[in-house]
Amino acid sequence: MNNHDIEAVPDSHSIHRRADSDISEDGEIVILTNEDNIRIRKKTDRNILVILTWVYFLQVLDKGVLGTASIFGLQKDAGLVGSQYSLVSSIAPIAQIAWQPFSAWLIVKVPPRILMPSMVLCWGIAAASTAACNSFAGLVTVRFFLGLFEAGCLPLFTILTGQWYRRVEQPLRVSFWNSMNGTATMVASALSYGLGHIPSEVLKPWQIIFLVVGLVTIVSAPVVYWRLDNDITTARFLTEYERRQGVERLRANHTGTASYDFDWSQVVEVVLDPKSWLWIIMALLPNMGSAMTSTFGPLIVQGFGFDAFDTSLLNIPFGAMQTIVILASCWCAYKLKLKSAVIITFMIPVVVGIAILYALPHDVSKNQGPLLLAYYLCAFLFAANPLLLSWVVANTAGAAKTSTTMALYQAGTSAGALAGPLLFTAEQAPSYLPGIRAVLGIFIALIGLVVIQVFNLFWLNKQHSKQRVRNGKSAEVQDNSMTTGFETNGKVQAPTSGEDAAPFVDLTDRKNEDFVYVY
């Protein structure tokens, strides 16, 4: 008897493990209780989720400080005129779109422990280098490389969340790291307020801001390499037996285990799958609309009659609202298990807020308070991205199909981030009404597309049900990946072949008839 052997007791809460010597070559007996499930999930949170959250915070901060820097004289000091500021903001998404085909391949072929810290180091250098720019050409160059190295961040993080967590757990985990959008907004505003007061004859306030955030990112890269693990089967924070339990824990996802083989047939399936293109369009729309608050938000608030320092402070509660909205929306999706309904519900305040911004006269002597309140309602738009991300990864299976889908999703996100700032021009200042009108139409269209996708997923489930009946199975299957507790308290055989091995095989969602699409 070695230390992997624990005596079995008859109650359902026991942890029953077998010795390594009792494991056969063609399979193994794995005992997984709900207590095991919770323990492994908590260990994963403390190790993987913490890294994802911190790195995503850095990514949003490094990209987002452009908006706060703009109110401290960036445009004047760099000699930006006309639409040049919008182009500086849009160049990073252009780089991300161009890089996505290579990004999809890299995510499959390069282990996350190598890929993620490399990305962090490179975009940190690009962010810090922004402090040395004093012209349009210089800013465009560093922002291009910033976008290039950040290109794989969103798809990689979404895929990792899908690989480490059960489908029912994914919305909340996506919300944790995606809520850094709000946290980064608060930190960027607070940093801008504090660093903007530093007297210096050498550096402008906006240069100090870029230098500080870039250096923090650079020193984080080696920490990420030290702490990150590639997948559940090699997790250093789990024991050898817990790794096998972890694989069994994720069986019901039907998304397979991590694979480093790039199956090009899965790429073809992505292209021919209508739901993939609906995901891409849904990724594009909210990210087009978010330019109103991210790139031009500080300028819009400043147009309500506030100075640069007051504008920085007023963006802190807006960032807090972002965080609350993201966490609340994903918690609702976790409880209701209906991401589509939650997306629509949280987009309604966005439509109301934008409509008020457009319809209410921008008379700061009379309407300053209502205009600011309407602007804060726009923070609800940040519920869209984490819910869409968890919705996409929960409805996609196959290593190459998932990486390609997420790369295309990122391309849609980048295209939205590229086109969004172009809806606004300097001539629209200070009210920016034409751009606000366009954003209003964008979020109405998003609600319509969510409804269309729900009908599409319902039809796909019906197709899988008919296929199961043709193959002699029950039409309905229980989707254990969406149960809050772990139901399996008896011993489970983890096979290497046969139909029971399907959850561990690199099958796509369309080819796996037991895959259940979630709404």
GROMACS .gro file of N, CA, C and O in nm, residues 102-211:
model
  440
  102PHE      N    1  -0.233   3.310  -3.825
  102PHE     CA    2  -0.114   3.256  -3.760
  102PHE      C    3  -0.141   3.231  -3.612
  102PHE      O    4  -0.091   3.135  -3.554
  103SER      N    5  -0.223   3.317  -3.551
  103SER     CA    6  -0.256   3.302  -3.410
  103SER      C    7  -0.330   3.171  -3.385
  103SER      O    8  -0.302   3.100  -3.287
  104ALA      N    9  -0.424   3.135  -3.473
  104ALA     CA   10  -0.498   3.009  -3.458
  104ALA      C   11  -0.404   2.890  -3.461
  104ALA      O   12  -0.421   2.794  -3.384
  105TRP      N   13  -0.305   2.894  -3.548
  105TRP     CA   14  -0.208   2.785  -3.558
  105TRP      C   15  -0.118   2.782  -3.434
  105TRP      O   16  -0.089   2.676  -3.379
  106LEU      N   17  -0.073   2.900  -3.388
  106LEU     CA   18   0.016   2.907  -3.273
  106LEU      C   19  -0.051   2.851  -3.146
  106LEU      O   20   0.014   2.782  -3.067
  107ILE      N   21  -0.179   2.883  -3.128
  107ILE     CA   22  -0.248   2.841  -3.007
  107ILE      C   23  -0.252   2.689  -2.995
  107ILE      O   24  -0.247   2.633  -2.886
  108VAL      N   25  -0.262   2.620  -3.110
  108VAL     CA   26  -0.264   2.474  -3.109
  108VAL      C   27  -0.123   2.416  -3.098
  108VAL      O   28  -0.099   2.320  -3.025
  109LYS      N   29  -0.027   2.476  -3.167
  109LYS     CA   30   0.106   2.416  -3.178
  109LYS      C   31   0.202   2.455  -3.065
  109LYS      O   32   0.293   2.379  -3.033
  110VAL      N   33   0.185   2.572  -3.005
  110VAL     CA   34   0.278   2.620  -2.902
  110VAL      C   35   0.215   2.604  -2.764
  110VAL      O   36   0.104   2.653  -2.742
  111PRO      N   37   0.280   2.538  -2.670
  111PRO     CA   38   0.224   2.522  -2.535
  111PRO      C   39   0.196   2.657  -2.471
  111PRO      O   40   0.273   2.753  -2.488
  112PRO      N   41   0.085   2.671  -2.397
  112PRO     CA   42   0.048   2.799  -2.335
  112PRO      C   43   0.157   2.856  -2.245
  112PRO      O   44   0.173   2.978  -2.237
  113ARG      N   45   0.233   2.768  -2.179
  113ARG     CA   46   0.335   2.818  -2.087
  113ARG      C   47   0.447   2.892  -2.161
  113ARG      O   48   0.518   2.975  -2.101
  114ILE      N   49   0.464   2.864  -2.288
  114ILE     CA   50   0.562   2.936  -2.370
  114ILE      C   51   0.497   3.054  -2.439
  114ILE      O   52   0.551   3.166  -2.442
  115LEU      N   53   0.377   3.032  -2.493
  115LEU     CA   54   0.311   3.135  -2.574
  115LEU      C   55   0.271   3.256  -2.492
  115LEU      O   56   0.298   3.371  -2.531
  116MET      N   57   0.206   3.235  -2.376
  116MET     CA   58   0.152   3.347  -2.302
  116MET      C   59   0.260   3.443  -2.250
  116MET      O   60   0.251   3.564  -2.273
  117PRO      N   61   0.365   3.396  -2.180
  117PRO     CA   62   0.466   3.492  -2.133
  117PRO      C   63   0.539   3.562  -2.246
  117PRO      O   64   0.583   3.676  -2.231
  118SER      N   65   0.555   3.494  -2.360
  118SER     CA   66   0.618   3.559  -2.476
  118SER      C   67   0.534   3.676  -2.524
  118SER      O   68   0.586   3.784  -2.555
  119MET      N   69   0.403   3.654  -2.533
  119MET     CA   70   0.312   3.761  -2.572
  119MET      C   71   0.317   3.877  -2.473
  119MET      O   72   0.323   3.995  -2.512
  120VAL      N   73   0.315   3.844  -2.344
  120VAL     CA   74   0.315   3.947  -2.240
  120VAL      C   75   0.440   4.033  -2.249
  120VAL      O   76   0.434   4.157  -2.243
  121LEU      N   77   0.555   3.970  -2.262
  121LEU     CA   78   0.681   4.043  -2.270
  121LEU      C   79   0.683   4.138  -2.389
  121LEU      O   80   0.720   4.257  -2.376
  122CYS      N   81   0.640   4.089  -2.504
  122CYS     CA   82   0.649   4.169  -2.626
  122CYS      C   83   0.552   4.287  -2.625
  122CYS      O   84   0.589   4.398  -2.664
  123TRP      N   85   0.429   4.265  -2.579
  123TRP     CA   86   0.338   4.381  -2.579
  123TRP      C   87   0.373   4.479  -2.466
  123TRP      O   88   0.345   4.598  -2.477
  124GLY      N   89   0.436   4.429  -2.361
  124GLY     CA   90   0.483   4.521  -2.256
  124GLY      C   91   0.590   4.614  -2.308
  124GLY      O   92   0.592   4.734  -2.276
  125ILE      N   93   0.681   4.560  -2.389
  125ILE     CA   94   0.785   4.644  -2.450
  125ILE      C   95   0.722   4.748  -2.543
  125ILE      O   96   0.761   4.865  -2.544
  126ALA      N   97   0.620   4.706  -2.619
  126ALA     CA   98   0.552   4.799  -2.709
  126ALA      C   99   0.482   4.909  -2.632
  126ALA      O  100   0.487   5.027  -2.672
  127ALA      N  101   0.418   4.874  -2.519
  127ALA     CA  102   0.348   4.975  -2.439
  127ALA      C  103   0.446   5.076  -2.380
  127ALA      O  104   0.422   5.197  -2.384
  128ALA      N  105   0.558   5.026  -2.325
  128ALA     CA  106   0.658   5.116  -2.267
  128ALA      C  107   0.720   5.205  -2.374
  128ALA      O  108   0.753   5.323  -2.347
  129SER      N  109   0.735   5.153  -2.494
  129SER     CA  110   0.798   5.230  -2.602
  129SER      C  111   0.710   5.346  -2.649
  129SER      O  112   0.761   5.439  -2.713
  130THR      N  113   0.581   5.341  -2.616
  130THR     CA  114   0.492   5.450  -2.656
  130THR      C  115   0.537   5.583  -2.594
  130THR      O  116   0.516   5.690  -2.652
  131ALA      N  117   0.602   5.576  -2.478
  131ALA     CA  118   0.649   5.698  -2.411
  131ALA      C  119   0.754   5.771  -2.493
  131ALA      O  120   0.776   5.891  -2.473
  132ALA      N  121   0.820   5.701  -2.584
  132ALA     CA  122   0.926   5.763  -2.664
  132ALA      C  123   0.874   5.824  -2.794
  132ALA      O  124   0.952   5.882  -2.871
  133CYS      N  125   0.744   5.814  -2.819
  133CYS     CA  126   0.687   5.861  -2.946
  133CYS      C  127   0.645   6.008  -2.937
  133CYS      O  128   0.585   6.050  -2.837
  134ASN      N  129   0.676   6.082  -3.041
  134ASN     CA  130   0.635   6.223  -3.045
  134ASN      C  131   0.577   6.261  -3.181
  134ASN      O  132   0.577   6.378  -3.219
  135SER      N  133   0.530   6.159  -3.256
  135SER     CA  134   0.473   6.186  -3.388
  135SER      C  135   0.367   6.082  -3.420
  135SER      O  136   0.359   5.976  -3.355
  136PHE      N  137   0.287   6.111  -3.521
  136PHE     CA  138   0.185   6.017  -3.566
  136PHE      C  139   0.248   5.885  -3.611
  136PHE      O  140   0.199   5.777  -3.576
  137ALA      N  141   0.357   5.893  -3.686
  137ALA     CA  142   0.423   5.772  -3.737
  137ALA      C  143   0.472   5.684  -3.623
  137ALA      O  144   0.458   5.562  -3.626
  138GLY      N  145   0.531   5.745  -3.521
  138GLY     CA  146   0.581   5.668  -3.407
  138GLY      C  147   0.469   5.600  -3.330
  138GLY      O  148   0.480   5.482  -3.294
  139LEU      N  149   0.361   5.673  -3.306
  139LEU     CA  150   0.248   5.616  -3.233
  139LEU      C  151   0.184   5.502  -3.310
  139LEU      O  152   0.149   5.398  -3.253
  140VAL      N  153   0.169   5.518  -3.441
  140VAL     CA  154   0.110   5.413  -3.523
  140VAL      C  155   0.196   5.288  -3.520
  140VAL      O  156   0.146   5.175  -3.511
  141THR      N  157   0.327   5.304  -3.521
  141THR     CA  158   0.419   5.189  -3.522
  141THR      C  159   0.409   5.108  -3.393
  141THR      O  160   0.392   4.986  -3.396
  142VAL      N  161   0.418   5.176  -3.278
  142VAL     CA  162   0.416   5.102  -3.152
  142VAL      C  163   0.278   5.043  -3.125
  142VAL      O  164   0.267   4.931  -3.069
  143ARG      N  165   0.173   5.113  -3.165
  143ARG     CA  166   0.039   5.057  -3.145
  143ARG      C  167   0.014   4.937  -3.235
  143ARG      O  168  -0.060   4.845  -3.200
  144PHE      N  169   0.078   4.935  -3.353
  144PHE     CA  170   0.067   4.819  -3.441
  144PHE      C  171   0.127   4.696  -3.374
  144PHE      O  172   0.065   4.589  -3.371
  145PHE      N  173   0.246   4.711  -3.317
  145PHE     CA  174   0.310   4.596  -3.251
  145PHE      C  175   0.237   4.558  -3.123
  145PHE      O  176   0.232   4.440  -3.087
  146LEU      N  177   0.180   4.656  -3.054
  146LEU     CA  178   0.099   4.625  -2.936
  146LEU      C  179  -0.017   4.535  -2.975
  146LEU      O  180  -0.044   4.432  -2.911
  147GLY      N  181  -0.087   4.570  -3.083
  147GLY     CA  182  -0.199   4.488  -3.130
  147GLY      C  183  -0.154   4.352  -3.178
  147GLY      O  184  -0.223   4.251  -3.156
  148LEU      N  185  -0.038   4.347  -3.243
  148LEU     CA  186   0.014   4.221  -3.296
  148LEU      C  187   0.038   4.120  -3.185
  148LEU      O  188  -0.002   4.003  -3.194
  149PHE      N  189   0.102   4.165  -3.078
  149PHE     CA  190   0.137   4.072  -2.970
  149PHE      C  191   0.019   4.042  -2.877
  149PHE      O  192   0.020   3.941  -2.807
  150GLU      N  193  -0.082   4.129  -2.878
  150GLU     CA  194  -0.203   4.102  -2.799
  150GLU      C  195  -0.305   4.018  -2.876
  150GLU      O  196  -0.406   3.976  -2.820
  151ALA      N  197  -0.278   3.993  -3.004
  151ALA     CA  198  -0.378   3.932  -3.092
  151ALA      C  199  -0.429   3.798  -3.041
  151ALA      O  200  -0.546   3.765  -3.056
  152GLY      N  201  -0.341   3.716  -2.983
  152GLY     CA  202  -0.382   3.583  -2.939
  152GLY      C  203  -0.439   3.578  -2.799
  152GLY      O  204  -0.478   3.471  -2.752
  153CYS      N  205  -0.445   3.692  -2.732
  153CYS     CA  206  -0.484   3.694  -2.591
  153CYS      C  207  -0.626   3.643  -2.570
  153CYS      O  208  -0.650   3.548  -2.495
  154LEU      N  209  -0.723   3.704  -2.635
  154LEU     CA  210  -0.862   3.667  -2.615
  154LEU      C  211  -0.892   3.522  -2.654
  154LEU      O  212  -0.951   3.447  -2.574
  155PRO      N  213  -0.852   3.476  -2.775
  155PRO     CA  214  -0.879   3.335  -2.807
  155PRO      C  215  -0.806   3.238  -2.715
  155PRO      O  216  -0.862   3.135  -2.675
  156LEU      N  217  -0.681   3.268  -2.679
  156LEU     CA  218  -0.606   3.179  -2.591
  156LEU      C  219  -0.672   3.168  -2.455
  156LEU      O  220  -0.687   3.058  -2.400
  157PHE      N  221  -0.714   3.281  -2.398
  157PHE     CA  222  -0.775   3.280  -2.266
  157PHE      C  223  -0.908   3.205  -2.267
  157PHE      O  224  -0.940   3.132  -2.173
  158THR      N  225  -0.985   3.223  -2.373
  158THR     CA  226  -1.114   3.155  -2.382
  158THR      C  227  -1.095   3.005  -2.395
  158THR      O  228  -1.167   2.926  -2.332
  159ILE      N  229  -0.999   2.964  -2.477
  159ILE     CA  230  -0.971   2.821  -2.495
  159ILE      C  231  -0.920   2.759  -2.365
  159ILE      O  232  -0.961   2.648  -2.327
  160LEU      N  233  -0.832   2.829  -2.295
  160LEU     CA  234  -0.782   2.777  -2.168
  160LEU      C  235  -0.894   2.761  -2.066
  160LEU      O  236  -0.898   2.664  -1.990
  161THR      N  237  -0.987   2.856  -2.064
  161THR     CA  238  -1.101   2.844  -1.973
  161THR      C  239  -1.183   2.721  -2.007
  161THR      O  240  -1.229   2.647  -1.918
  162GLY      N  241  -1.199   2.693  -2.137
  162GLY     CA  242  -1.273   2.574  -2.178
  162GLY      C  243  -1.199   2.446  -2.146
  162GLY      O  244  -1.262   2.342  -2.120
  163GLN      N  245  -1.066   2.450  -2.146
  163GLN     CA  246  -0.987   2.329  -2.120
  163GLN      C  247  -0.973   2.297  -1.972
  163GLN      O  248  -0.952   2.181  -1.935
  164TRP      N  249  -0.987   2.397  -1.886
  164TRP     CA  250  -0.965   2.376  -1.743
  164TRP      C  251  -1.096   2.365  -1.663
  164TRP      O  252  -1.093   2.322  -1.547
  165TYR      N  253  -1.210   2.407  -1.723
  165TYR     CA  254  -1.334   2.414  -1.645
  165TYR      C  255  -1.450   2.345  -1.716
  165TYR      O  256  -1.455   2.339  -1.839
  166ARG      N  257  -1.545   2.295  -1.636
  166ARG     CA  258  -1.668   2.239  -1.690
  166ARG      C  259  -1.752   2.352  -1.749
  166ARG      O  260  -1.738   2.469  -1.712
  167ARG      N  261  -1.842   2.316  -1.840
  167ARG     CA  262  -1.918   2.419  -1.912
  167ARG      C  263  -2.001   2.506  -1.817
  167ARG      O  264  -2.016   2.625  -1.839
  168VAL      N  265  -2.056   2.446  -1.712
  168VAL     CA  266  -2.137   2.523  -1.618
  168VAL      C  267  -2.052   2.624  -1.542
  168VAL      O  268  -2.102   2.727  -1.495
  169GLU      N  269  -1.923   2.596  -1.528
  169GLU     CA  270  -1.833   2.684  -1.453
  169GLU      C  271  -1.773   2.795  -1.538
  169GLU      O  272  -1.720   2.893  -1.484
  170GLN      N  273  -1.780   2.779  -1.668
  170GLN     CA  274  -1.708   2.871  -1.757
  170GLN      C  275  -1.756   3.016  -1.755
  170GLN      O  276  -1.673   3.107  -1.754
  171PRO      N  277  -1.888   3.043  -1.752
  171PRO     CA  278  -1.929   3.184  -1.752
  171PRO      C  279  -1.871   3.265  -1.638
  171PRO      O  280  -1.825   3.378  -1.657
  172LEU      N  281  -1.874   3.209  -1.515
  172LEU     CA  282  -1.820   3.283  -1.401
  172LEU      C  283  -1.670   3.304  -1.415
  172LEU      O  284  -1.618   3.411  -1.381
  173ARG      N  285  -1.598   3.201  -1.464
  173ARG     CA  286  -1.452   3.216  -1.478
  173ARG      C  287  -1.418   3.317  -1.587
  173ARG      O  288  -1.326   3.398  -1.570
  174VAL      N  289  -1.493   3.315  -1.697
  174VAL     CA  290  -1.472   3.417  -1.800
  174VAL      C  291  -1.501   3.555  -1.743
  174VAL      O  292  -1.429   3.652  -1.772
  175SER      N  293  -1.603   3.562  -1.658
  175SER     CA  294  -1.639   3.693  -1.600
  175SER      C  295  -1.528   3.746  -1.511
  175SER      O  296  -1.506   3.868  -1.506
  176PHE      N  297  -1.458   3.657  -1.438
  176PHE     CA  298  -1.353   3.703  -1.348
  176PHE      C  299  -1.242   3.773  -1.426
  176PHE      O  300  -1.202   3.884  -1.392
  177TRP      N  301  -1.190   3.704  -1.532
  177TRP     CA  302  -1.081   3.770  -1.603
  177TRP      C  303  -1.130   3.880  -1.697
  177TRP      O  304  -1.063   3.981  -1.716
  178ASN      N  305  -1.253   3.866  -1.750
  178ASN     CA  306  -1.304   3.970  -1.837
  178ASN      C  307  -1.347   4.094  -1.760
  178ASN      O  308  -1.351   4.205  -1.817
  179SER      N  309  -1.377   4.078  -1.631
  179SER     CA  310  -1.414   4.194  -1.550
  179SER      C  311  -1.298   4.289  -1.531
  179SER      O  312  -1.316   4.401  -1.483
  180MET      N  313  -1.178   4.245  -1.570
  180MET     CA  314  -1.063   4.334  -1.564
  180MET      C  315  -1.077   4.452  -1.659
  180MET      O  316  -1.002   4.549  -1.649
  181ASN      N  317  -1.174   4.445  -1.752
  181ASN     CA  318  -1.205   4.563  -1.833
  181ASN      C  319  -1.242   4.680  -1.743
  181ASN      O  320  -1.194   4.792  -1.761
  182GLY      N  321  -1.330   4.653  -1.646
  182GLY     CA  322  -1.369   4.759  -1.553
  182GLY      C  323  -1.259   4.796  -1.457
  182GLY      O  324  -1.235   4.914  -1.430
  183THR      N  325  -1.191   4.693  -1.403
  183THR     CA  326  -1.082   4.720  -1.308
  183THR      C  327  -0.971   4.802  -1.374
  183THR      O  328  -0.918   4.896  -1.315
  184ALA      N  329  -0.937   4.766  -1.497
  184ALA     CA  330  -0.832   4.840  -1.569
  184ALA      C  331  -0.875   4.984  -1.596
  184ALA      O  332  -0.792   5.075  -1.593
  185THR      N  333  -1.005   5.004  -1.623
  185THR     CA  334  -1.055   5.140  -1.643
  185THR      C  335  -1.038   5.223  -1.517
  185THR      O  336  -0.993   5.339  -1.522
  186MET      N  337  -1.070   5.162  -1.402
  186MET     CA  338  -1.053   5.234  -1.275
  186MET      C  339  -0.906   5.264  -1.247
  186MET      O  340  -0.870   5.375  -1.207
  187VAL      N  341  -0.822   5.162  -1.267
  187VAL     CA  342  -0.679   5.180  -1.240
  187VAL      C  343  -0.619   5.282  -1.335
  187VAL      O  344  -0.538   5.369  -1.294
  188ALA      N  345  -0.656   5.276  -1.463
  188ALA     CA  346  -0.603   5.372  -1.561
  188ALA      C  347  -0.644   5.513  -1.524
  188ALA      O  348  -0.562   5.607  -1.535
  189SER      N  349  -0.769   5.531  -1.480
  189SER     CA  350  -0.815   5.664  -1.441
  189SER      C  351  -0.742   5.713  -1.316
  189SER      O  352  -0.700   5.830  -1.310
  190ALA      N  353  -0.728   5.624  -1.217
  190ALA     CA  354  -0.658   5.663  -1.094
  190ALA      C  355  -0.511   5.692  -1.121
  190ALA      O  356  -0.454   5.789  -1.069
  191LEU      N  357  -0.446   5.607  -1.204
  191LEU     CA  358  -0.307   5.631  -1.240
  191LEU      C  359  -0.290   5.763  -1.315
  191LEU      O  360  -0.196   5.839  -1.288
  192SER      N  361  -0.383   5.790  -1.406
  192SER     CA  362  -0.374   5.913  -1.482
  192SER      C  363  -0.387   6.034  -1.390
  192SER      O  364  -0.315   6.133  -1.406
  193TYR      N  365  -0.478   6.023  -1.296
  193TYR     CA  366  -0.497   6.133  -1.201
  193TYR      C  367  -0.371   6.154  -1.118
  193TYR      O  368  -0.324   6.267  -1.099
  194GLY      N  369  -0.313   6.043  -1.066
  194GLY     CA  370  -0.195   6.055  -0.982
  194GLY      C  371  -0.069   6.090  -1.058
  194GLY      O  372   0.002   6.186  -1.024
  195LEU      N  373  -0.043   6.015  -1.166
  195LEU     CA  374   0.079   6.040  -1.243
  195LEU      C  375   0.072   6.173  -1.317
  195LEU      O  376   0.177   6.234  -1.346
  196GLY      N  377  -0.051   6.220  -1.347
  196GLY     CA  378  -0.065   6.348  -1.415
  196GLY      C  379  -0.021   6.466  -1.330
  196GLY      O  380   0.004   6.575  -1.384
  197HIS      N  381  -0.011   6.447  -1.199
  197HIS     CA  382   0.033   6.552  -1.109
  197HIS      C  383   0.185   6.553  -1.086
  197HIS      O  384   0.236   6.641  -1.016
  198ILE      N  385   0.256   6.454  -1.141
  198ILE     CA  386   0.401   6.448  -1.120
  198ILE      C  387   0.469   6.558  -1.202
  198ILE      O  388   0.457   6.562  -1.324
  199PRO      N  389   0.541   6.648  -1.136
  199PRO     CA  390   0.612   6.753  -1.211
  199PRO      C  391   0.739   6.697  -1.275
  199PRO      O  392   0.816   6.625  -1.212
  200SER      N  393   0.756   6.720  -1.402
  200SER     CA  394   0.874   6.672  -1.472
  200SER      C  395   0.905   6.763  -1.589
  200SER      O  396   0.816   6.803  -1.664
  201GLU      N  397   1.033   6.797  -1.603
  201GLU     CA  398   1.077   6.877  -1.716
  201GLU      C  399   1.120   6.789  -1.833
  201GLU      O  400   1.151   6.840  -1.941
  202VAL      N  401   1.125   6.657  -1.810
  202VAL     CA  402   1.172   6.564  -1.912
  202VAL      C  403   1.057   6.490  -1.979
  202VAL      O  404   1.052   6.478  -2.102
  203LEU      N  405   0.962   6.442  -1.899
  203LEU     CA  406   0.853   6.361  -1.951
  203LEU      C  407   0.718   6.430  -1.933
  203LEU      O  408   0.694   6.494  -1.830
  204LYS      N  409   0.633   6.419  -2.032
  204LYS     CA  410   0.495   6.466  -2.023
  204LYS      C  411   0.415   6.366  -1.938
  204LYS      O  412   0.453   6.250  -1.924
  205PRO      N  413   0.301   6.410  -1.881
  205PRO     CA  414   0.221   6.317  -1.800
  205PRO      C  415   0.183   6.190  -1.875
  205PRO      O  416   0.188   6.081  -1.818
  206TRP      N  417   0.143   6.200  -2.003
  206TRP     CA  418   0.102   6.082  -2.076
  206TRP      C  419   0.220   5.987  -2.102
  206TRP      O  420   0.203   5.866  -2.109
  207GLN      N  421   0.342   6.042  -2.113
  207GLN     CA  422   0.460   5.958  -2.130
  207GLN      C  423   0.488   5.877  -2.003
  207GLN      O  424   0.524   5.760  -2.008
  208ILE      N  425   0.470   5.940  -1.889
  208ILE     CA  426   0.491   5.872  -1.761
  208ILE      C  427   0.391   5.757  -1.747
  208ILE      O  428   0.425   5.647  -1.702
  209ILE      N  429   0.267   5.782  -1.788
  209ILE     CA  430   0.162   5.680  -1.779
  209ILE      C  431   0.200   5.557  -1.860
  209ILE      O  432   0.196   5.443  -1.810
  210PHE      N  433   0.238   5.576  -1.986
  210PHE     CA  434   0.274   5.463  -2.071
  210PHE      C  435   0.398   5.389  -2.019
  210PHE      O  436   0.407   5.266  -2.026
  211LEU      N  437   0.494   5.463  -1.968
  211LEU     CA  438   0.618   5.402  -1.919
  211LEU      C  439   0.590   5.313  -1.798
  211LEU      O  440   0.641   5.200  -1.789
   0.00000   0.00000   0.00000
